[in-house]
PDB file of C-alpha atoms and ligand atoms in Angstrom:
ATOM      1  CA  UNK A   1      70.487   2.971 -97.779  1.00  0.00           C
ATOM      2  CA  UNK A   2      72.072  -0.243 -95.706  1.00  0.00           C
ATOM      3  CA  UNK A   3      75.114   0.482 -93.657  1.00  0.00           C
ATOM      4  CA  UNK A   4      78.337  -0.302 -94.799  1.00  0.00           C
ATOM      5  CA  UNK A   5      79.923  -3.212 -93.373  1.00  0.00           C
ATOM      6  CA  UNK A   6      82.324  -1.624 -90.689  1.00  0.00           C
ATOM      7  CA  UNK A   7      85.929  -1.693 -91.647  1.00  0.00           C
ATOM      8  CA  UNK A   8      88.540  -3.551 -89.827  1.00  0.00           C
ATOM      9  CA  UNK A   9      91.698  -4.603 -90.357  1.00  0.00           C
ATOM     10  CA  UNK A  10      93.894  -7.926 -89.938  1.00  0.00           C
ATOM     11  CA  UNK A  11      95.763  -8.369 -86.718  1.00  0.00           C
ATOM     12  CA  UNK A  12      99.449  -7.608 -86.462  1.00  0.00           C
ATOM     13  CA  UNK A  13     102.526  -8.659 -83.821  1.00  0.00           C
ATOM     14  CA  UNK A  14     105.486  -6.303 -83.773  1.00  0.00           C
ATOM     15  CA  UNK A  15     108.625  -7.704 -84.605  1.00  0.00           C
ATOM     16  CA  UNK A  16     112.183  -6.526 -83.397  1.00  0.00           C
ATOM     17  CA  UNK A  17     113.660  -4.712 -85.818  1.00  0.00           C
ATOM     18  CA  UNK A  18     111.664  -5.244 -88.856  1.00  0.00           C
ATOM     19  CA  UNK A  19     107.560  -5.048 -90.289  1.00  0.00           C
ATOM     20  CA  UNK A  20     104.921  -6.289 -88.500  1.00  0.00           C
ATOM     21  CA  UNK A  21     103.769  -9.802 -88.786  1.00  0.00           C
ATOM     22  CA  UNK A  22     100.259 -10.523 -89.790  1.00  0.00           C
ATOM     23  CA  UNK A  23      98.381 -13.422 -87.945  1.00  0.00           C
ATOM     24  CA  UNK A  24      96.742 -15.379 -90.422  1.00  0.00           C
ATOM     25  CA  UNK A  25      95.546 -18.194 -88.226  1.00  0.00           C
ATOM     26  CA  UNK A  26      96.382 -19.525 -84.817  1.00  0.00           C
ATOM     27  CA  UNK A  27      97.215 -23.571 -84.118  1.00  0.00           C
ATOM     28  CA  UNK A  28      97.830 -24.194 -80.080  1.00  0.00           C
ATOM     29  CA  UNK A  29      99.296 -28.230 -79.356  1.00  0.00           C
ATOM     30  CA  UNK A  30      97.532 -29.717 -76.568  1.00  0.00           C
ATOM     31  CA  UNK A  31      99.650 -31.264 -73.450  1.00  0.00           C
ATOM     32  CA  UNK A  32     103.366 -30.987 -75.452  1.00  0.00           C
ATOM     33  CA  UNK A  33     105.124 -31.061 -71.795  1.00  0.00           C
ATOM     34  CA  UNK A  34     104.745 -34.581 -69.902  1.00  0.00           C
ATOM     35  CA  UNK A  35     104.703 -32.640 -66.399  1.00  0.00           C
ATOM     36  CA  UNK A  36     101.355 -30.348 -67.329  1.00  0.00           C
ATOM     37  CA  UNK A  37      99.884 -33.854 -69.231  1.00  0.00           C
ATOM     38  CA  UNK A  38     100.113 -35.345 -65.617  1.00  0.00           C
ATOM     39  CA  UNK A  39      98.610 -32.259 -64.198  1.00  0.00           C
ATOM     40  CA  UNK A  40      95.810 -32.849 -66.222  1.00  0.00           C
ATOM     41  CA  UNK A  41      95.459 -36.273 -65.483  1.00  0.00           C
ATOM     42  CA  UNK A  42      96.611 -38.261 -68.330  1.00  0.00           C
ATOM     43  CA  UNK A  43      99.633 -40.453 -69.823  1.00  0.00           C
ATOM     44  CA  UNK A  44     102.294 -38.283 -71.604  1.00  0.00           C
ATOM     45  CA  UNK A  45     103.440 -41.356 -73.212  1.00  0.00           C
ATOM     46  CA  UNK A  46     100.722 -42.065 -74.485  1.00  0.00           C
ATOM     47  CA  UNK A  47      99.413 -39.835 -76.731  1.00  0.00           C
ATOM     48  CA  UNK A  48      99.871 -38.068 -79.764  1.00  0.00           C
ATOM     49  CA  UNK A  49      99.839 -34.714 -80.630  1.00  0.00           C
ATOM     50  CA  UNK A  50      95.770 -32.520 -81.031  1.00  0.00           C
ATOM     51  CA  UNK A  51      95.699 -28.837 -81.788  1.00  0.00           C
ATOM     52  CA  UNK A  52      93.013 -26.846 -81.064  1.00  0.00           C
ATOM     53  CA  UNK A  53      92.619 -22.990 -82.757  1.00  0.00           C
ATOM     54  CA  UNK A  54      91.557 -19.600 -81.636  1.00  0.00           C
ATOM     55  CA  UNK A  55      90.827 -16.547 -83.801  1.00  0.00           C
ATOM     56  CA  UNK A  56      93.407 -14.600 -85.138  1.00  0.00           C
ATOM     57  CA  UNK A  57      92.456 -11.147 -83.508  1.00  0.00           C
ATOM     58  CA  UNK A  58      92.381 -13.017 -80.117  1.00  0.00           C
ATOM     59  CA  UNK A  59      95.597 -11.784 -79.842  1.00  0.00           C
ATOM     60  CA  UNK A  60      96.820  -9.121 -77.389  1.00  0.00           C
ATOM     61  CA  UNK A  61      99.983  -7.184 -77.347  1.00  0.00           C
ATOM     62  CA  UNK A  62     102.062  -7.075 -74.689  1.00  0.00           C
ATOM     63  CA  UNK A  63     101.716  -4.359 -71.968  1.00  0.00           C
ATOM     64  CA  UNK A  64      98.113  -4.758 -72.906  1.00  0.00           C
ATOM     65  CA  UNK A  65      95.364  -3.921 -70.080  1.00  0.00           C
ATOM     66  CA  UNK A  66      92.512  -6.387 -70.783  1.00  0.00           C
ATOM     67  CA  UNK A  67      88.993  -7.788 -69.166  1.00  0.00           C
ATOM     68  CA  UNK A  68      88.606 -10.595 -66.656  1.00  0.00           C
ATOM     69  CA  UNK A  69      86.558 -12.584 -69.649  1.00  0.00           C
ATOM     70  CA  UNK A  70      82.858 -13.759 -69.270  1.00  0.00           C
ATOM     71  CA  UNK A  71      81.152 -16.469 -68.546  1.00  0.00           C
ATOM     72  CA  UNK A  72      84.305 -17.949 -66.396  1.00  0.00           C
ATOM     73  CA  UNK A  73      84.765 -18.487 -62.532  1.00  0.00           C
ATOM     74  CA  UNK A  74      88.139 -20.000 -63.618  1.00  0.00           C
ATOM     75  CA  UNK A  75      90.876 -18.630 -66.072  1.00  0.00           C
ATOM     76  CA  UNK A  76      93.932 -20.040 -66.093  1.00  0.00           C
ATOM     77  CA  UNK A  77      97.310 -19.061 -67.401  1.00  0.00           C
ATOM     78  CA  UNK A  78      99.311 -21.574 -69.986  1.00  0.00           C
ATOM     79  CA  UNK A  79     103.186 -19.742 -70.858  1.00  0.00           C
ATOM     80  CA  UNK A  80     103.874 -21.189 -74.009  1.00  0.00           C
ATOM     81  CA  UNK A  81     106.782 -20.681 -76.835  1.00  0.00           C
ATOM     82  CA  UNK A  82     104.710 -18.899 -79.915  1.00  0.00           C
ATOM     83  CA  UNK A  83     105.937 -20.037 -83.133  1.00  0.00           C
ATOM     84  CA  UNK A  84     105.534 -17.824 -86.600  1.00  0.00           C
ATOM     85  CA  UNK A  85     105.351 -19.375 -89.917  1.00  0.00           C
ATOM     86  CA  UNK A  86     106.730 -17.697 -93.147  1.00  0.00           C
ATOM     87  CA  UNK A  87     106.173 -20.152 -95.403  1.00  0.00           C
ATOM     88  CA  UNK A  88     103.821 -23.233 -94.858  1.00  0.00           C
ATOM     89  CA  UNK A  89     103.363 -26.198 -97.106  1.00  0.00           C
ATOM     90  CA  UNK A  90     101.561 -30.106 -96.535  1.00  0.00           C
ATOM     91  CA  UNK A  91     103.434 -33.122 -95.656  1.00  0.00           C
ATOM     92  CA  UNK A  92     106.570 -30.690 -94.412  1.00  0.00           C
ATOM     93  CA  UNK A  93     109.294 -33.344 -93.638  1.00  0.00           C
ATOM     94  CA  UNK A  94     110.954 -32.654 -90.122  1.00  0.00           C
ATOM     95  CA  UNK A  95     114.019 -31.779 -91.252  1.00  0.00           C
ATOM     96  CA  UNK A  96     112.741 -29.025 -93.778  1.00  0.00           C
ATOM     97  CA  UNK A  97     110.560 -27.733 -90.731  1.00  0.00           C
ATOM     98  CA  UNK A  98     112.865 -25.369 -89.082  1.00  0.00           C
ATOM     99  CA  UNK A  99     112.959 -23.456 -92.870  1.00  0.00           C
ATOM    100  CA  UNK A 100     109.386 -22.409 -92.442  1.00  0.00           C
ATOM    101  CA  UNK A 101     109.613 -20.253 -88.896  1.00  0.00           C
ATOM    102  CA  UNK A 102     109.871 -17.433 -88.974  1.00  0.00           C
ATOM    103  CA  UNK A 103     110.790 -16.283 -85.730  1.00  0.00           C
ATOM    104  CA  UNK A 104     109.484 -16.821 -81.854  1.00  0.00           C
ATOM    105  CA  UNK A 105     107.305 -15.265 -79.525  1.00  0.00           C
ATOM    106  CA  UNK A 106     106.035 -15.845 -75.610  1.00  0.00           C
ATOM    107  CA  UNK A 107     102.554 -16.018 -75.222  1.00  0.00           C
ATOM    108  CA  UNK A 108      99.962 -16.779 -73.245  1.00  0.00           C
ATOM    109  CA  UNK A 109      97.036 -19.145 -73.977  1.00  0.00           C
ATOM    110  CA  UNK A 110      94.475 -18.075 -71.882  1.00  0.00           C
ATOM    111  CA  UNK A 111      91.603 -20.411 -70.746  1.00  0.00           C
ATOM    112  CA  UNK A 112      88.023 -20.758 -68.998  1.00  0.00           C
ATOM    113  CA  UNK A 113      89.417 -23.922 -67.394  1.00  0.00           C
ATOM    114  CA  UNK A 114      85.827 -24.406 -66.016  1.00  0.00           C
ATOM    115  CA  UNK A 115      84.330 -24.435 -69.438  1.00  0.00           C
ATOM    116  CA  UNK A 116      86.814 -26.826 -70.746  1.00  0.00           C
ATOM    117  CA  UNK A 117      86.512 -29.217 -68.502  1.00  0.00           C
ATOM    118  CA  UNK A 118      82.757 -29.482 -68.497  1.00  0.00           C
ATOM    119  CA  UNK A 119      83.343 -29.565 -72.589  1.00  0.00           C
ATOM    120  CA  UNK A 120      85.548 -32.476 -71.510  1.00  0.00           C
ATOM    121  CA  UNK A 121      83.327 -34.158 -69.832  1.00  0.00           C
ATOM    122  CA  UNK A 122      80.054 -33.785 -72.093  1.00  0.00           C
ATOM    123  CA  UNK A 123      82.466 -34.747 -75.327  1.00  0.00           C
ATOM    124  CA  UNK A 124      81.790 -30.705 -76.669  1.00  0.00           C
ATOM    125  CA  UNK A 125      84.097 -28.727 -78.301  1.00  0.00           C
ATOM    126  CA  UNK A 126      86.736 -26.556 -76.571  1.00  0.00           C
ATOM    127  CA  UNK A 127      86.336 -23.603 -78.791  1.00  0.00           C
ATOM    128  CA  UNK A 128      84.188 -21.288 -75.716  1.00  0.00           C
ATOM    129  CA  UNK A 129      87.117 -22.847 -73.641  1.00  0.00           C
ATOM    130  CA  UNK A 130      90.402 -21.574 -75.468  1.00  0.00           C
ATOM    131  CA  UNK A 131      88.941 -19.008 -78.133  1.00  0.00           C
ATOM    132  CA  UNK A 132      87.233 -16.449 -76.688  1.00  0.00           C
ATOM    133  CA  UNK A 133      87.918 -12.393 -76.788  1.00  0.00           C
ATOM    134  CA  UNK A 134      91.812 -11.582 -75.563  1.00  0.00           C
ATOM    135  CA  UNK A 135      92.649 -14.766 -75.126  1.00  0.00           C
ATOM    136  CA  UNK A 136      96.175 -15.379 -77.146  1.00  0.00           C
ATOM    137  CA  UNK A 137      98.232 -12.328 -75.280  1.00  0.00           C
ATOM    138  CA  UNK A 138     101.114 -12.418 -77.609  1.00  0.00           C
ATOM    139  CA  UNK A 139     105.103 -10.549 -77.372  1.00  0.00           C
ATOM    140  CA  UNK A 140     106.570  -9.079 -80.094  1.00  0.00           C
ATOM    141  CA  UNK A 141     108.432 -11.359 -82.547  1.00  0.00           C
ATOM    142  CA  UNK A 142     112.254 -12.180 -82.528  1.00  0.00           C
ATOM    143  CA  UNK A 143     113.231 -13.656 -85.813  1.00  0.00           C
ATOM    144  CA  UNK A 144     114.708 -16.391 -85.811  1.00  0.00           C
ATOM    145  CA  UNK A 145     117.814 -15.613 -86.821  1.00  0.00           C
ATOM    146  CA  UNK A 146     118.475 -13.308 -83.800  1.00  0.00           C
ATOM    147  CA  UNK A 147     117.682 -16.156 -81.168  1.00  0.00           C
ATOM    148  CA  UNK A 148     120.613 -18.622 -80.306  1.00  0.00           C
ATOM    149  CA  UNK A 149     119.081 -22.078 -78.409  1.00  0.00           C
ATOM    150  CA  UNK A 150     115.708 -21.439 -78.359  1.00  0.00           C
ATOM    151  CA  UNK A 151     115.722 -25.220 -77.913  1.00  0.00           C
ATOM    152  CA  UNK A 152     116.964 -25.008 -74.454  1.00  0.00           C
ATOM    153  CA  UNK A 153     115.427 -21.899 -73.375  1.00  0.00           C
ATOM    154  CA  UNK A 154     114.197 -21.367 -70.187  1.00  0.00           C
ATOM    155  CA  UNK A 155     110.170 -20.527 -69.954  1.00  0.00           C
ATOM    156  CA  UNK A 156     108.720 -19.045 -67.079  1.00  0.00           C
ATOM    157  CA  UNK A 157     105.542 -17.044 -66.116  1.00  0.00           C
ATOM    158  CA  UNK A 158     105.439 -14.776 -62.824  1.00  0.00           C
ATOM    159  CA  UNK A 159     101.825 -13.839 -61.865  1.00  0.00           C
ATOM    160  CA  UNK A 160     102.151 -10.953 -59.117  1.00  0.00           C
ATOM    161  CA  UNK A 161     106.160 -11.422 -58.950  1.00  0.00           C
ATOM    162  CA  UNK A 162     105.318 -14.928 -57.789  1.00  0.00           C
ATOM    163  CA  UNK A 163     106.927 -17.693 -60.385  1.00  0.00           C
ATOM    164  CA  UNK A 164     103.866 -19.859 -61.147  1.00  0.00           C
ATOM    165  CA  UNK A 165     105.676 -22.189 -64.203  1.00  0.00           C
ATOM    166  CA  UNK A 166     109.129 -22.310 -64.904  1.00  0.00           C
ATOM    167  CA  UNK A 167     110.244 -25.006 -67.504  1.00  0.00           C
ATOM    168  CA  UNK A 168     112.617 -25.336 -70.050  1.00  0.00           C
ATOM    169  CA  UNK A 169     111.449 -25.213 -74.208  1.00  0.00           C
ATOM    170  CA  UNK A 170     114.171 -29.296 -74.315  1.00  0.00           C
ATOM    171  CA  UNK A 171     111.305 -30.716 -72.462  1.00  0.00           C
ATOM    172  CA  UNK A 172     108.720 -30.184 -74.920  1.00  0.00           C
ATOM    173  CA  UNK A 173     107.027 -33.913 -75.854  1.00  0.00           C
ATOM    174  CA  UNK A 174     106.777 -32.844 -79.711  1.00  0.00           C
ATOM    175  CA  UNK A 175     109.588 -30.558 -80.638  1.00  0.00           C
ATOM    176  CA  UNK A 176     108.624 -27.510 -82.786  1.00  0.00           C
ATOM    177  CA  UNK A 177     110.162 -29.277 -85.807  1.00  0.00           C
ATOM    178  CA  UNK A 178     107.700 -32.064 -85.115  1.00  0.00           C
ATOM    179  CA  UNK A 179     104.812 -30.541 -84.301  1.00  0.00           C
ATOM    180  CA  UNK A 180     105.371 -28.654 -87.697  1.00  0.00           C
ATOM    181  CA  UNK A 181     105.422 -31.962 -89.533  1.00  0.00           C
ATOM    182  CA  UNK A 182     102.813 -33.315 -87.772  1.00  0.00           C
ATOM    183  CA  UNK A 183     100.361 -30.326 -87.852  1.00  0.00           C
ATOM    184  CA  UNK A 184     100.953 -29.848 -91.423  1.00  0.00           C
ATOM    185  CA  UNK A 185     100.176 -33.641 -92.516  1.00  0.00           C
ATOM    186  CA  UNK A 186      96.605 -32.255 -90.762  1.00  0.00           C
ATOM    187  CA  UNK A 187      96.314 -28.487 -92.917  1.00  0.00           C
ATOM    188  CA  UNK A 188      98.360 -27.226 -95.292  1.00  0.00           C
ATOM    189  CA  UNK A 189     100.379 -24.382 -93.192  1.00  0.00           C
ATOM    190  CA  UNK A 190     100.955 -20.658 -94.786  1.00  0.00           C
ATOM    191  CA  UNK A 191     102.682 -18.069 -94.607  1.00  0.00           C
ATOM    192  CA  UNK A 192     101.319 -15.789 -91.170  1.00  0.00           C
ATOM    193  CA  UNK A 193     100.011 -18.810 -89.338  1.00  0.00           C
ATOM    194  CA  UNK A 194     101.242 -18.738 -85.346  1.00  0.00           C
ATOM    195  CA  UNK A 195     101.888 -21.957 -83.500  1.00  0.00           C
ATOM    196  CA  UNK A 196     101.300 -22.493 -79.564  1.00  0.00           C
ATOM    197  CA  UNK A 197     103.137 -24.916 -78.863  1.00  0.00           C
ATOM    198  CA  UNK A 198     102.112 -26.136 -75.165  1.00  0.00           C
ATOM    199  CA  UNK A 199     102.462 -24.833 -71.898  1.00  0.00           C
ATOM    200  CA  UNK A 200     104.315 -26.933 -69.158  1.00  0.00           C
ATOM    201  CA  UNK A 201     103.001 -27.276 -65.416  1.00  0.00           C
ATOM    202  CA  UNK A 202     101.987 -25.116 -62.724  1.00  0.00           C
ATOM    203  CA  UNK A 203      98.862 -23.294 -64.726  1.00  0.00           C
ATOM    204  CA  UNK A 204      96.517 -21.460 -62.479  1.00  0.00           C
ATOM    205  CA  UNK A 205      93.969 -19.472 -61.708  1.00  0.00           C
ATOM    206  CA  UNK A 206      94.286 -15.901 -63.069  1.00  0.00           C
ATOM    207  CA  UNK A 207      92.364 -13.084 -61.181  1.00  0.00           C
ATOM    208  CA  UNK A 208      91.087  -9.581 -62.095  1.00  0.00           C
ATOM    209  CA  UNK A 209      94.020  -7.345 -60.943  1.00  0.00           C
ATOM    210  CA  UNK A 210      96.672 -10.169 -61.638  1.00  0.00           C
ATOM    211  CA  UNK A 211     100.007  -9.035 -63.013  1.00  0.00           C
ATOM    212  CA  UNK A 212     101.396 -11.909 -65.850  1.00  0.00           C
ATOM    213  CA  UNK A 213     105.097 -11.289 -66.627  1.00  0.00           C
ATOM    214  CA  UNK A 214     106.053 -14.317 -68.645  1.00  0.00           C
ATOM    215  CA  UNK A 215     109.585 -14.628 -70.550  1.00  0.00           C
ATOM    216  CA  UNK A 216     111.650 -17.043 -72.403  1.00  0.00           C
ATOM    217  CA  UNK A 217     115.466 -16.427 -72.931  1.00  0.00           C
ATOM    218  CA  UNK A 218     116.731 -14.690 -75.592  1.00  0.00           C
ATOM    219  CA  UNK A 219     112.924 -13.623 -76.482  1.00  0.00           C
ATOM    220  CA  UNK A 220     110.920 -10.380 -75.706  1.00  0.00           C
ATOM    221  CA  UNK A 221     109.314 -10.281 -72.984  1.00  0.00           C
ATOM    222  CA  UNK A 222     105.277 -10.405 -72.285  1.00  0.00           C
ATOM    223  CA  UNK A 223     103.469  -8.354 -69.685  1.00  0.00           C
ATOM    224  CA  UNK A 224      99.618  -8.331 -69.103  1.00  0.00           C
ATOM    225  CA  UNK A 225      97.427  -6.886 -66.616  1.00  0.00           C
ATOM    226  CA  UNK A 226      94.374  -7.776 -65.852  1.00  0.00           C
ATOM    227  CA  UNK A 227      91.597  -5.265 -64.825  1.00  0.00           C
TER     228      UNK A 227
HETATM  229 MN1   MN B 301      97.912 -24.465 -74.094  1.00  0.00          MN
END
């Protein structure tokens, strides 16, 4: 007889104080914060908002132990504000955005900076780049109701007690209510979908060992280590 398919089940993110959340899919905003556009080498005033995606059970929770990943002489770290959807819709106007989340996260969008910039360069697709295995390290939820300013929050990510970004969430090109808009004009949004929404400058190279303490006020915090 042929083997049953093995089971498996969706991906979950804890959330303070109530259920779980289930990931349904993952959106991550490229260059939102004019200082890491610059990094990069291009014109933050220039362009518009791209997403990119990663699998939903790239995420890892936080106090997680995980791989160096394959195939990579150069991971970076991006700290970015993690936005969950619980309701979606097309053509969301920006002022019904904020209705949709339904609370915030910090996470980490992990990348094999080498393979994305020789994807760059041949005109390939990031995907091998940004959504690979572990990749979306992910805190548990806040709702949003329990955060106060998340649009001035402070961001920051420490790698080995050593502050490698620090930004604040007001300097964000696209604001979340934007990007919301924007995105969903693209795909129709639903309930369980997660939003990156950019990291700002000072990514780096991550090594095998590394400690990654990120935080953003008023949110839980994320810790990774890398073996
Ligand atoms: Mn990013």
């Amino acid at each position: 007889m042929e083997k049953p398919i093995e089971k498996w089940l969706p991906t979950s993110i804890p959330v303070t104080g109530d259920d779980p959340f289930y990931v349904r899919r993952i959106f991550c905003v490229g260059r939102n914060y004019a200082a890491h556009a610059r990094e990069m080498g291009h014109d933050p005033d220039r362009d518009l908002p791209f997403f990119f995606m990663k699998p939903f059970d790239s995420i890892v929770e936080s106090g997680s132990t995980i791989p160096y990943p394959s195939m990579t002489n150069d991971l970076h770290h991006e700290i970015e504000l993690v936005v969950a959807l619980k309701t979606g819709g097309s053509h969301i106007r920006e002022e019904q955005a904020t209705n949709c989340i339904y609370g915030y996260a910090v996470g980490l969008d992990m990348t094999r900076r080498d393979l994305q910039s020789e994807a760059k360069k041949l005109g390939r697709p990031w995907d091998m780049a940004k959504g690979f295995d572990n990749s979306a390290p992910c805190a548990p939820i806040t709702k949003k109701g329990d955060v106060e300013n998340i649009e001035t929050a402070t961001i920051e990510l420490k790698v080995n007690d050593q502050v490698k970004q620090k930004s604040s969430i007001d300097h964000l090109i696209w604001s979340v209510p934007e990007t919301i808009s924007f995105l969903s004009k693209l795909v129709e949004l639903k309930p369980g979908d997660l939003i990156y929404s950019g990291t700002p400058d000072g990514v780096g190279a991550v090594n095998a060992g590394d400690y990654l303490y990120g935080t953003i006020t008023g949110l839980s915090d994320l810790e990774i280590n890398y073996k």
